[in-house]
Short mmCIF file of C-alpha atoms and ligand atoms in Angstrom, two decimals:
data_model
loop_
_atom_site.label_atom_id
_atom_site.label_comp_id
_atom_site.label_asym_id
_atom_site.label_seq_id
_atom_site.Cartn_x
_atom_site.Cartn_y
_atom_site.Cartn_z
CA UNK A 1 -0.02 0.10 0.17
CA UNK A 2 1.32 3.30 -0.71
CA UNK A 3 2.12 5.50 2.05
CA UNK A 4 -0.64 8.54 2.90
CA UNK A 5 0.22 11.79 1.63
CA UNK A 6 0.56 14.68 3.93
CA UNK A 7 -1.78 17.80 3.57
CA UNK A 8 -0.74 21.27 5.53
CA UNK A 9 -3.49 23.70 6.12
CA UNK A 10 -2.85 27.04 7.40
CA UNK A 11 -5.90 28.91 8.41
CA UNK A 12 -6.28 32.59 8.81
CA UNK A 13 -9.41 34.54 9.97
CA UNK A 14 -13.12 33.35 11.47
CA UNK A 15 -14.24 30.43 12.82
CA UNK A 16 -16.05 29.99 9.54
CA UNK A 17 -12.63 29.43 8.16
CA UNK A 18 -11.65 26.93 11.02
CA UNK A 19 -14.73 24.87 10.19
CA UNK A 20 -13.84 24.98 6.43
CA UNK A 21 -10.43 23.66 6.96
CA UNK A 22 -11.52 20.76 8.88
CA UNK A 23 -13.95 19.86 6.13
CA UNK A 24 -11.18 20.23 3.23
CA UNK A 25 -8.87 18.24 5.49
CA UNK A 26 -11.97 15.49 5.94
CA UNK A 27 -12.53 15.73 2.33
CA UNK A 28 -8.77 15.35 1.25
CA UNK A 29 -8.77 12.56 3.76
CA UNK A 30 -11.22 10.58 1.18
CA UNK A 31 -8.41 11.39 -1.28
CA UNK A 32 -5.49 9.81 0.58
CA UNK A 33 -4.20 12.65 2.64
CA UNK A 34 -3.34 12.73 6.41
CA UNK A 35 -3.06 16.13 7.92
CA UNK A 36 0.28 17.44 9.34
CA UNK A 37 0.82 20.31 11.42
CA UNK A 38 4.39 21.37 9.46
CA UNK A 39 4.66 22.38 6.13
CA UNK A 40 8.14 20.86 5.85
CA UNK A 41 6.90 17.43 5.03
CA UNK A 42 3.79 18.02 3.45
CA UNK A 43 2.89 17.02 -0.10
CA UNK A 44 0.16 19.61 -0.34
CA UNK A 45 -0.08 22.95 1.43
CA UNK A 46 -3.13 25.07 1.51
CA UNK A 47 -3.52 28.46 2.66
CA UNK A 48 -7.09 28.95 3.91
CA UNK A 49 -7.02 33.06 3.80
CA UNK A 50 -9.12 35.86 5.08
CA UNK A 51 -10.07 38.91 3.31
CA UNK A 52 -11.69 41.11 6.12
CA UNK A 53 -9.05 43.62 6.92
CA UNK A 54 -6.05 44.99 5.19
CA UNK A 55 -3.09 43.64 3.49
CA UNK A 56 -4.67 40.31 3.05
CA UNK A 57 -3.29 39.49 -0.46
CA UNK A 58 0.01 40.62 0.48
CA UNK A 59 0.13 38.35 3.26
CA UNK A 60 -0.80 35.48 1.04
CA UNK A 61 2.52 36.55 -1.41
CA UNK A 62 4.62 36.93 1.46
CA UNK A 63 3.40 33.32 3.17
CA UNK A 64 3.66 31.97 -0.60
CA UNK A 65 7.07 33.21 -0.59
CA UNK A 66 8.12 31.42 2.41
CA UNK A 67 7.23 28.23 0.64
CA UNK A 68 9.19 28.59 -2.28
CA UNK A 69 12.27 26.80 -0.88
CA UNK A 70 10.11 23.78 -0.11
CA UNK A 71 8.41 23.86 -3.52
CA UNK A 72 11.82 23.92 -5.48
CA UNK A 73 13.27 21.10 -3.40
CA UNK A 74 10.23 18.90 -4.04
CA UNK A 75 8.54 20.10 -7.27
CA UNK A 76 5.85 17.74 -6.50
CA UNK A 77 4.51 19.69 -3.77
CA UNK A 78 1.24 21.38 -4.66
CA UNK A 79 0.47 24.50 -3.32
CA UNK A 80 -3.20 25.85 -2.84
CA UNK A 81 -5.12 28.96 -2.10
CA UNK A 82 -8.45 28.82 -0.33
CA UNK A 83 -10.93 31.03 1.36
CA UNK A 84 -11.92 34.62 0.76
CA UNK A 85 -8.43 35.91 -1.02
CA UNK A 86 -8.94 33.21 -3.51
CA UNK A 87 -12.55 34.03 -4.19
CA UNK A 88 -11.53 37.72 -4.58
CA UNK A 89 -8.36 37.43 -6.30
CA UNK A 90 -7.51 34.05 -7.28
CA UNK A 91 -6.79 34.27 -10.78
CA UNK A 92 -4.89 37.51 -10.27
CA UNK A 93 -2.89 35.00 -7.87
CA UNK A 94 -2.18 32.43 -10.23
CA UNK A 95 -0.79 34.84 -12.44
CA UNK A 96 1.40 36.45 -10.05
CA UNK A 97 2.42 33.37 -8.38
CA UNK A 98 3.50 30.72 -10.67
CA UNK A 99 3.97 28.30 -7.92
CA UNK A 100 0.68 28.40 -6.84
CA UNK A 101 -1.27 25.02 -8.62
CA UNK A 102 -4.88 25.63 -7.02
CA UNK A 103 -7.18 28.30 -5.89
CA UNK A 104 -10.58 27.32 -4.59
CA UNK A 105 -13.24 29.69 -3.53
CA UNK A 106 -15.15 28.92 -0.16
CA UNK A 107 -18.42 28.03 -2.46
CA UNK A 108 -16.13 25.21 -3.69
CA UNK A 109 -14.66 22.96 -1.41
CA UNK A 110 -16.56 20.00 -2.09
CA UNK A 111 -14.56 20.29 -5.79
CA UNK A 112 -10.98 19.91 -3.73
CA UNK A 113 -10.42 16.34 -4.51
CA UNK A 114 -10.96 16.75 -8.23
CA UNK A 115 -9.14 19.98 -8.15
CA UNK A 116 -6.18 18.13 -6.28
CA UNK A 117 -6.21 15.55 -9.06
CA UNK A 118 -6.15 18.17 -11.86
CA UNK A 119 -3.04 19.89 -10.21
CA UNK A 120 -1.25 16.60 -9.89
CA UNK A 121 -1.93 15.94 -13.28
CA UNK A 122 0.22 19.00 -14.17
CA UNK A 123 -2.44 21.45 -14.95
CA UNK A 124 -3.51 24.79 -12.89
CA UNK A 125 -6.89 24.26 -11.35
CA UNK A 126 -9.32 26.95 -10.18
CA UNK A 127 -12.79 27.15 -8.87
CA UNK A 128 -14.32 30.18 -7.80
CA UNK A 129 -17.79 29.71 -8.51
CA UNK A 130 -21.14 30.31 -6.46
CA UNK A 131 -22.93 27.16 -7.17
CA UNK A 132 -26.23 26.21 -5.97
CA UNK A 133 -25.99 22.89 -4.81
CA UNK A 134 -24.96 22.04 -1.00
CA UNK A 135 -21.45 21.86 -0.56
CA UNK A 136 -21.60 21.10 2.97
CA UNK A 137 -23.83 17.69 2.38
CA UNK A 138 -21.03 16.51 -0.34
CA UNK A 139 -18.36 17.12 2.03
CA UNK A 140 -20.44 15.51 4.98
CA UNK A 141 -20.78 12.73 2.90
CA UNK A 142 -17.23 12.36 2.33
CA UNK A 143 -16.18 13.07 5.83
CA UNK A 144 -14.78 10.55 8.15
CA UNK A 145 -16.16 8.98 11.29
CA UNK A 146 -13.26 9.80 13.36
CA UNK A 147 -13.65 10.47 17.03
CA UNK A 148 -13.95 14.29 17.79
CA UNK A 149 -13.36 16.63 20.65
CA UNK A 150 -16.11 17.72 22.68
CA UNK A 151 -16.81 20.91 21.00
CA UNK A 152 -17.39 21.32 17.45
CA UNK A 153 -18.66 24.16 14.99
CA UNK A 154 -21.37 23.66 12.38
CA UNK A 155 -22.17 26.18 9.41
CA UNK A 156 -25.78 26.81 8.93
CA UNK A 157 -25.72 29.68 7.13
CA UNK A 158 -23.44 31.56 4.71
CA UNK A 159 -23.04 34.83 3.09
CA UNK A 160 -24.61 38.54 3.92
CA UNK A 161 -26.95 40.70 2.11
CA UNK A 162 -26.35 43.45 4.72
CA UNK A 163 -23.80 45.40 2.68
CA UNK A 164 -22.01 47.34 5.80
CA UNK A 165 -20.08 50.07 3.63
CA UNK A 166 -16.74 48.70 5.18
CA UNK A 167 -17.41 45.05 4.61
CA UNK A 168 -16.12 42.55 1.88
CA UNK A 169 -17.98 39.42 2.92
CA UNK A 170 -21.16 40.19 0.82
CA UNK A 171 -18.75 39.96 -1.90
CA UNK A 172 -16.54 37.07 -1.18
CA UNK A 173 -19.03 34.78 0.44
CA UNK A 174 -21.73 36.08 -1.90
CA UNK A 175 -25.56 36.27 -0.94
CA UNK A 176 -26.94 34.59 1.91
CA UNK A 177 -27.80 30.94 1.80
CA UNK A 178 -29.24 28.82 4.53
CA UNK A 179 -28.98 24.97 5.11
CA UNK A 180 -32.22 22.97 5.35
CA UNK A 181 -33.07 22.08 8.91
CA UNK A 182 -32.86 18.26 8.23
CA UNK A 183 -29.16 18.56 7.36
CA UNK A 184 -28.13 20.40 9.79
CA UNK A 185 -29.74 17.99 12.52
CA UNK A 186 -28.24 14.97 10.86
CA UNK A 187 -24.78 16.66 10.72
CA UNK A 188 -25.48 17.17 14.44
CA UNK A 189 -26.44 13.64 15.39
CA UNK A 190 -23.37 12.33 13.56
CA UNK A 191 -21.27 14.72 15.57
CA UNK A 192 -22.70 13.83 18.56
CA UNK A 193 -22.08 10.18 17.85
CA UNK A 194 -18.08 11.16 17.34
CA UNK A 195 -18.19 12.60 20.83
CA UNK A 196 -19.27 16.28 20.40
CA UNK A 197 -21.47 17.55 23.18
CA UNK A 198 -21.25 21.52 22.21
CA UNK A 199 -22.17 22.65 18.67
CA UNK A 200 -21.64 26.46 17.87
CA UNK A 201 -24.02 27.15 14.87
CA UNK A 202 -21.92 29.44 12.64
CA UNK A 203 -23.10 31.93 9.84
CA UNK A 204 -21.55 35.47 8.61
CA UNK A 205 -25.12 36.38 9.44
CA UNK A 206 -26.50 33.56 11.33
CA UNK A 207 -29.36 35.09 13.07
CA UNK A 208 -30.83 35.69 9.91
CA UNK A 209 -31.06 32.17 9.22
CA UNK A 210 -34.16 30.96 7.31
CA UNK A 211 -33.56 27.60 6.28
CA UNK A 212 -36.26 24.96 4.92
CA UNK A 213 -37.84 22.79 7.80
CA UNK A 214 -39.10 19.46 7.68
CA UNK A 215 -42.68 21.51 6.78
CA UNK A 216 -41.63 22.89 3.96
CA UNK A 217 -41.68 26.42 5.55
CA UNK A 218 -38.65 28.63 6.18
CA UNK A 219 -37.51 28.19 9.83
CA UNK A 220 -35.90 30.65 12.04
CA UNK A 221 -32.94 30.33 13.82
CA UNK A 222 -34.73 29.97 16.98
CA UNK A 223 -36.91 27.08 15.59
CA UNK A 224 -33.54 25.41 14.18
CA UNK A 225 -32.25 25.67 17.89
CA UNK A 226 -35.52 24.03 19.31
CA UNK A 227 -35.11 21.24 16.74
CA UNK A 228 -31.29 20.76 18.10
CA UNK A 229 -32.44 20.97 21.60
CA UNK A 230 -34.05 17.52 20.88
CA UNK A 231 -30.96 15.86 20.19
CA UNK A 232 -29.87 13.55 22.92
CA UNK A 233 -26.22 13.96 23.75
CA UNK A 234 -26.02 17.42 22.69
CA UNK A 235 -25.68 19.46 25.87
CA UNK A 236 -24.74 22.84 24.52
CA UNK A 237 -25.70 25.22 21.56
CA UNK A 238 -24.27 28.50 20.69
CA UNK A 239 -24.21 30.90 17.61
CA UNK A 240 -22.44 33.12 15.89
CA UNK A 241 -21.91 36.04 14.33
CA UNK A 242 -25.40 37.63 14.70
CA UNK A 243 -26.72 41.43 13.37
CA UNK A 244 -28.76 43.34 15.82
CA UNK A 245 -31.67 43.63 13.26
CA UNK A 246 -32.01 40.19 13.00
CA UNK A 247 -32.59 39.28 16.79
CA UNK A 248 -36.29 38.14 16.47
CA UNK A 249 -38.62 37.54 19.55
CA UNK A 250 -38.61 33.93 19.06
CA UNK A 251 -34.50 33.84 19.51
CA UNK A 252 -34.74 36.34 22.31
CA UNK A 253 -37.28 34.02 24.19
CA UNK A 254 -35.29 31.19 23.42
CA UNK A 255 -32.17 32.52 25.43
CA UNK A 256 -34.59 32.80 28.45
CA UNK A 257 -36.42 29.36 27.91
CA UNK A 258 -33.99 26.92 26.18
CA UNK A 259 -31.60 25.17 28.77
CA UNK A 260 -29.16 23.77 26.14
CA UNK A 261 -28.48 27.57 24.75
CA UNK A 262 -25.62 29.11 26.30
CA UNK A 263 -25.92 32.35 28.12
CA UNK A 264 -23.44 34.28 25.78
CA UNK A 265 -24.17 36.28 22.78
CA UNK A 266 -22.05 38.10 20.62
CA UNK A 267 -23.72 41.01 18.84
CA UNK A 268 -21.60 43.46 17.29
CA UNK A 269 -22.69 47.05 17.31
CA UNK A 270 -19.43 48.63 15.21
CA UNK A 271 -20.17 52.03 16.68
CA UNK A 272 -22.12 54.11 19.17
CA UNK A 273 -22.67 57.17 17.03
CA UNK A 274 -25.76 57.20 14.97
CA UNK A 275 -24.05 59.29 12.27
CA UNK A 276 -21.40 56.72 11.70
CA UNK A 277 -23.78 53.96 11.99
CA UNK A 278 -25.70 55.55 9.36
CA UNK A 279 -22.81 55.98 7.14
CA UNK A 280 -21.59 52.47 7.77
CA UNK A 281 -24.97 51.25 6.26
CA UNK A 282 -25.96 49.70 9.48
CA UNK A 283 -29.59 50.27 9.65
CA UNK A 284 -29.82 50.27 13.45
CA UNK A 285 -29.06 53.22 15.91
CA UNK A 286 -27.40 53.07 19.23
CA UNK A 287 -30.60 53.39 20.95
CA UNK A 288 -32.36 50.85 19.29
CA UNK A 289 -29.29 48.28 20.06
CA UNK A 290 -29.40 49.44 23.55
CA UNK A 291 -33.35 48.77 23.87
CA UNK A 292 -32.67 45.40 22.15
CA UNK A 293 -29.89 44.51 25.00
CA UNK A 294 -32.32 45.70 27.53
CA UNK A 295 -34.93 42.80 26.18
CA UNK A 296 -32.19 40.40 25.81
CA UNK A 297 -31.55 40.88 29.46
CA UNK A 298 -34.73 40.91 30.47
CA UNK A 299 -35.10 37.34 28.89
CA UNK A 300 -31.86 36.05 30.13
CA UNK A 301 -30.55 38.34 33.04
CA UNK A 302 -27.03 36.73 33.36
CA UNK A 303 -26.28 36.71 29.53
CA UNK A 304 -22.59 37.55 28.94
CA UNK A 305 -22.32 39.77 25.87
CA UNK A 306 -19.72 40.50 23.46
CA UNK A 307 -19.06 42.53 20.52
CA UNK A 308 -17.16 44.14 17.79
CA UNK A 309 -16.10 47.65 17.03
CA UNK A 310 -14.22 49.66 14.43
CA UNK A 311 -12.80 52.60 15.25
CA UNK A 312 -11.72 55.70 13.03
CA UNK A 313 -13.96 54.69 10.40
CA UNK A 314 -13.89 57.71 7.46
CA UNK A 315 -15.58 61.05 9.31
CA UNK A 316 -15.35 59.46 12.62
CA UNK A 317 -15.01 62.54 15.04
CA UNK A 318 -13.94 62.80 18.59
CA UNK A 319 -17.58 63.28 19.72
CA UNK A 320 -18.59 60.29 17.86
CA UNK A 321 -15.63 58.18 19.45
CA UNK A 322 -17.19 59.47 22.69
CA UNK A 323 -20.55 58.06 21.94
CA UNK A 324 -19.19 54.85 21.16
CA UNK A 325 -17.29 54.93 24.60
CA UNK A 326 -20.81 55.67 26.25
CA UNK A 327 -22.27 53.03 24.67
CA UNK A 328 -19.67 50.31 25.96
CA UNK A 329 -20.10 52.12 29.20
CA UNK A 330 -23.98 51.45 29.35
CA UNK A 331 -23.88 47.80 27.71
CA UNK A 332 -21.12 46.51 29.64
CA UNK A 333 -19.24 43.56 27.37
CA UNK A 334 -17.76 40.78 28.86
CA UNK A 335 -15.92 40.31 25.59
CA UNK A 336 -14.90 42.45 22.45
CA UNK A 337 -13.24 42.26 19.31
CA UNK A 338 -12.07 45.87 18.09
CA UNK A 339 -10.30 46.69 15.08
CA UNK A 340 -9.03 50.01 13.16
CA UNK A 341 -10.80 50.59 9.99
CA UNK A 342 -9.13 49.40 7.08
CA UNK A 343 -9.81 50.20 3.98
CA UNK A 344 -11.20 47.20 1.59
CA UNK A 345 -10.90 47.89 -2.10
CA UNK A 346 -14.54 47.85 -3.68
CA UNK A 347 -16.48 48.69 -0.60
CA UNK A 348 -18.27 51.98 -0.31
CA UNK A 349 -16.12 53.23 2.36
CA UNK A 350 -13.07 52.95 0.70
CA UNK A 351 -13.71 55.85 -1.41
CA UNK A 352 -14.02 58.35 1.55
CA UNK A 353 -11.58 60.43 3.00
CA UNK A 354 -9.58 58.30 5.72
CA UNK A 355 -8.63 59.06 9.22
CA UNK A 356 -4.80 59.37 10.43
CA UNK A 357 -3.42 56.41 11.51
CA UNK A 358 -2.30 57.40 14.74
CA UNK A 359 -5.60 58.74 15.40
CA UNK A 360 -7.17 55.28 14.95
CA UNK A 361 -4.51 53.67 17.10
CA UNK A 362 -5.00 56.08 20.01
CA UNK A 363 -8.79 55.66 19.76
CA UNK A 364 -8.43 51.87 19.70
CA UNK A 365 -6.09 51.81 22.77
CA UNK A 366 -8.60 53.65 24.53
CA UNK A 367 -11.25 51.61 23.54
CA UNK A 368 -9.67 48.57 24.27
CA UNK A 369 -8.48 49.78 27.99
CA UNK A 370 -12.30 50.03 28.86
CA UNK A 371 -13.41 46.73 27.19
CA UNK A 372 -10.38 45.17 29.26
CA UNK A 373 -11.68 46.66 32.44
CA UNK A 374 -15.22 45.58 31.92
CA UNK A 375 -14.17 42.08 30.71
CA UNK A 376 -12.12 41.83 34.06
CA UNK A 377 -14.84 42.98 36.51
CA UNK A 378 -17.33 40.44 35.06
CA UNK A 379 -14.88 37.57 35.26
CA UNK A 380 -13.70 38.61 38.79
CA UNK A 381 -17.57 38.81 39.69
CA UNK A 382 -17.82 35.05 38.78
CA UNK A 383 -15.78 34.01 41.84
CA UNK A 384 -18.02 32.23 44.19
CA UNK A 385 -20.59 31.26 41.52
CA UNK A 386 -21.76 27.84 40.61
CA UNK A 387 -21.32 27.51 36.73
CA UNK A 388 -21.66 24.58 34.14
CA UNK A 389 -18.06 23.42 32.84
CA UNK A 390 -17.65 21.34 29.61
CA UNK A 391 -13.95 20.00 29.78
CA UNK A 392 -12.03 19.68 26.83
CA UNK A 393 -8.51 19.10 27.71
CA UNK A 394 -5.44 18.24 30.21
CA UNK A 395 -3.92 21.68 31.26
CA UNK A 396 -0.76 22.80 31.65
CA UNK A 397 0.20 22.02 34.95
CA UNK A 398 0.01 18.03 36.31
CA UNK A 399 -3.62 16.99 36.84
CA UNK A 400 -4.96 19.73 35.54
CA UNK A 401 -8.08 19.71 33.05
CA UNK A 402 -9.26 22.95 31.48
CA UNK A 403 -12.87 23.58 29.98
CA UNK A 404 -15.23 26.51 29.00
CA UNK A 405 -17.97 27.90 31.56
CA UNK A 406 -21.69 28.43 30.22
CA UNK A 407 -20.40 32.12 29.72
CA UNK A 408 -17.35 30.91 27.80
CA UNK A 409 -14.91 31.54 30.34
CA UNK A 410 -11.73 29.36 30.11
CA UNK A 411 -11.85 27.43 33.56
CA UNK A 412 -9.39 25.15 35.24
CA UNK A 413 -9.93 22.45 37.99
CA UNK A 414 -7.07 20.07 39.73
CA UNK A 415 -9.35 16.89 39.95
CA UNK A 416 -8.04 13.66 38.69
CA UNK A 417 -11.75 12.23 38.40
CA UNK A 418 -12.45 14.71 35.41
CA UNK A 419 -12.13 13.84 31.64
CA UNK A 420 -12.32 15.46 28.44
CA UNK A 421 -16.08 15.74 27.69
CA UNK A 422 -17.49 15.76 31.00
CA UNK A 423 -19.99 18.49 31.82
CA UNK A 424 -19.68 19.13 35.68
CA UNK A 425 -20.85 21.96 38.17
CA UNK A 426 -18.05 23.87 38.90
CA UNK A 427 -17.67 26.43 41.97
CA UNK A 428 -15.33 29.30 40.82
CA UNK A 429 -12.81 30.21 43.52
CA UNK A 430 -10.24 32.36 41.62
CA UNK A 431 -9.80 34.67 38.68
CA UNK A 432 -6.53 34.58 37.04
CA UNK A 433 -5.12 36.59 33.91
CA UNK A 434 -6.76 34.70 31.28
CA UNK A 435 -8.82 32.15 33.00
CA UNK A 436 -10.74 31.04 36.14
CA UNK A 437 -9.92 28.63 38.65
CA UNK A 438 -12.65 26.15 39.91
CA UNK A 439 -13.48 23.37 42.52
CA UNK A 440 -15.59 20.60 40.76
CA UNK A 441 -18.90 20.00 43.05
CA UNK A 442 -20.16 16.39 43.55
CA UNK A 443 -22.58 15.23 40.89
N1 5AD B 501 -12.26 47.47 8.86
C1 5AD B 501 -11.86 46.92 10.26
N2 5AD B 501 -12.69 46.01 10.68
C2 5AD B 501 -13.50 45.29 10.05
N3 5AD B 501 -14.28 44.13 10.32
C3 5AD B 501 -14.99 44.24 9.08
N4 5AD B 501 -14.62 44.93 7.61
C4 5AD B 501 -13.75 45.66 8.50
C5 5AD B 501 -12.88 46.50 8.12
N5 5AD B 501 -12.92 46.94 6.64
C6 5AD B 501 -14.84 43.73 11.40
C7 5AD B 501 -16.20 44.22 11.87
C8 5AD B 501 -16.72 42.78 11.74
C9 5AD B 501 -15.74 41.73 11.97
C10 5AD B 501 -15.95 40.42 11.74
O1 5AD B 501 -14.41 42.40 11.46
O2 5AD B 501 -16.00 44.57 13.37
O3 5AD B 501 -18.05 42.32 12.59
FE1 SF4 B 502 -19.97 42.28 6.98
FE2 SF4 B 502 -21.68 41.49 9.13
FE3 SF4 B 502 -22.00 43.63 7.81
FE4 SF4 B 502 -22.57 41.35 6.81
S1 SF4 B 502 -23.53 42.28 8.62
S2 SF4 B 502 -21.78 43.41 5.74
S3 SF4 B 502 -20.82 40.27 7.44
S4 SF4 B 502 -20.24 43.33 9.01
#
């Protein structure tokens, strides 16, 4: 029997890319590849790229440059570019960088084995179509049955029709598409059989989910969550990323009523200034966002909120930025991702007058200091509380196990009775730099 070929995948960007990389590795498993964690002995290298912020293509070119020596030493090595940069600039990449054998956009991953075969035959292979068939279904059928860790991502929706003025997603991932409920439930059941106990439902605009239900009607994300709630062995459900305008009443209610739905919500607002929100084409105001948070907290008072923020959007004044800081003060976040605005060619905001880099940096620092303070206070307030923890792996110290609390805080315990995959009640006894320490309570 011939030895398995080795596949090295480097993943950039969001959790959707992490999920996609896992699916690509599984699909290539069917074509005789095993994954390796170093490019040095690989037969194929795949860069799963992200286009969301600046210098994405440049990063790809410099990363490719680093593989040149490997390719020279092993001409059989195939190099592929996947993900959103591939979608947006695939043909250009192939032209500029002849060592790239294969380019595959996010909608075409199910064609990867065929593209690999074409590349092996000595031809260049490119697929950046937006086909209508369900690539995940094809990928799932090819995927293995290997044991999985206790947590997994599951993509339920892709693409976005919102066209925020700064964002490339509607161009790189295309229009919103939702997978049918039955396929998601089947995939969830398979994952549970493979050892998964927590699922994070993924979509660029996940709460706009509107997949076909078993009754032939479009189902909402809340309906999908209630259907997954019935899956035995599945203990926890999360979802990300949401848009404020798609937080429907049934989804808010589910946060109060569905025990498997975890008390954590990532709800990006981007800015606290109505003037900037309008220019961002967000179609909500700071006030409507705050009212929404109040309704969510009424349904689930202990929910931990996280958000995304962009500072230094074109025309953002000091007063606009102060509005963002005021919004953060009012909401209080347990976690946040914050970015300096970066110009994305082809998006409306790219055409507008840009702010100085120093102004952006300084505002980002102030915003991050405030968020860190809130995050810290919320984490410290966990001490003395009892939370559920799903244990995932051994910790750095001997006899230590680490997992995630219901609120997504990392929690470590020293307890020899605990194993990966155990969901236990834990009393939080200390709050450290990046994690909480706890004591497992008797079952
Ligand atoms: N510049 C900075 N941040 C951006 N994001 C999206 N596009 C840009 C951009 N051009 C951020 C938003 C979004 C997150 C995924 O990335 O905050 O919610
Ligand atoms: Fe991008 Fe999210 Fe806006 Fe869609 S809703 S355009 S993915 S920032």
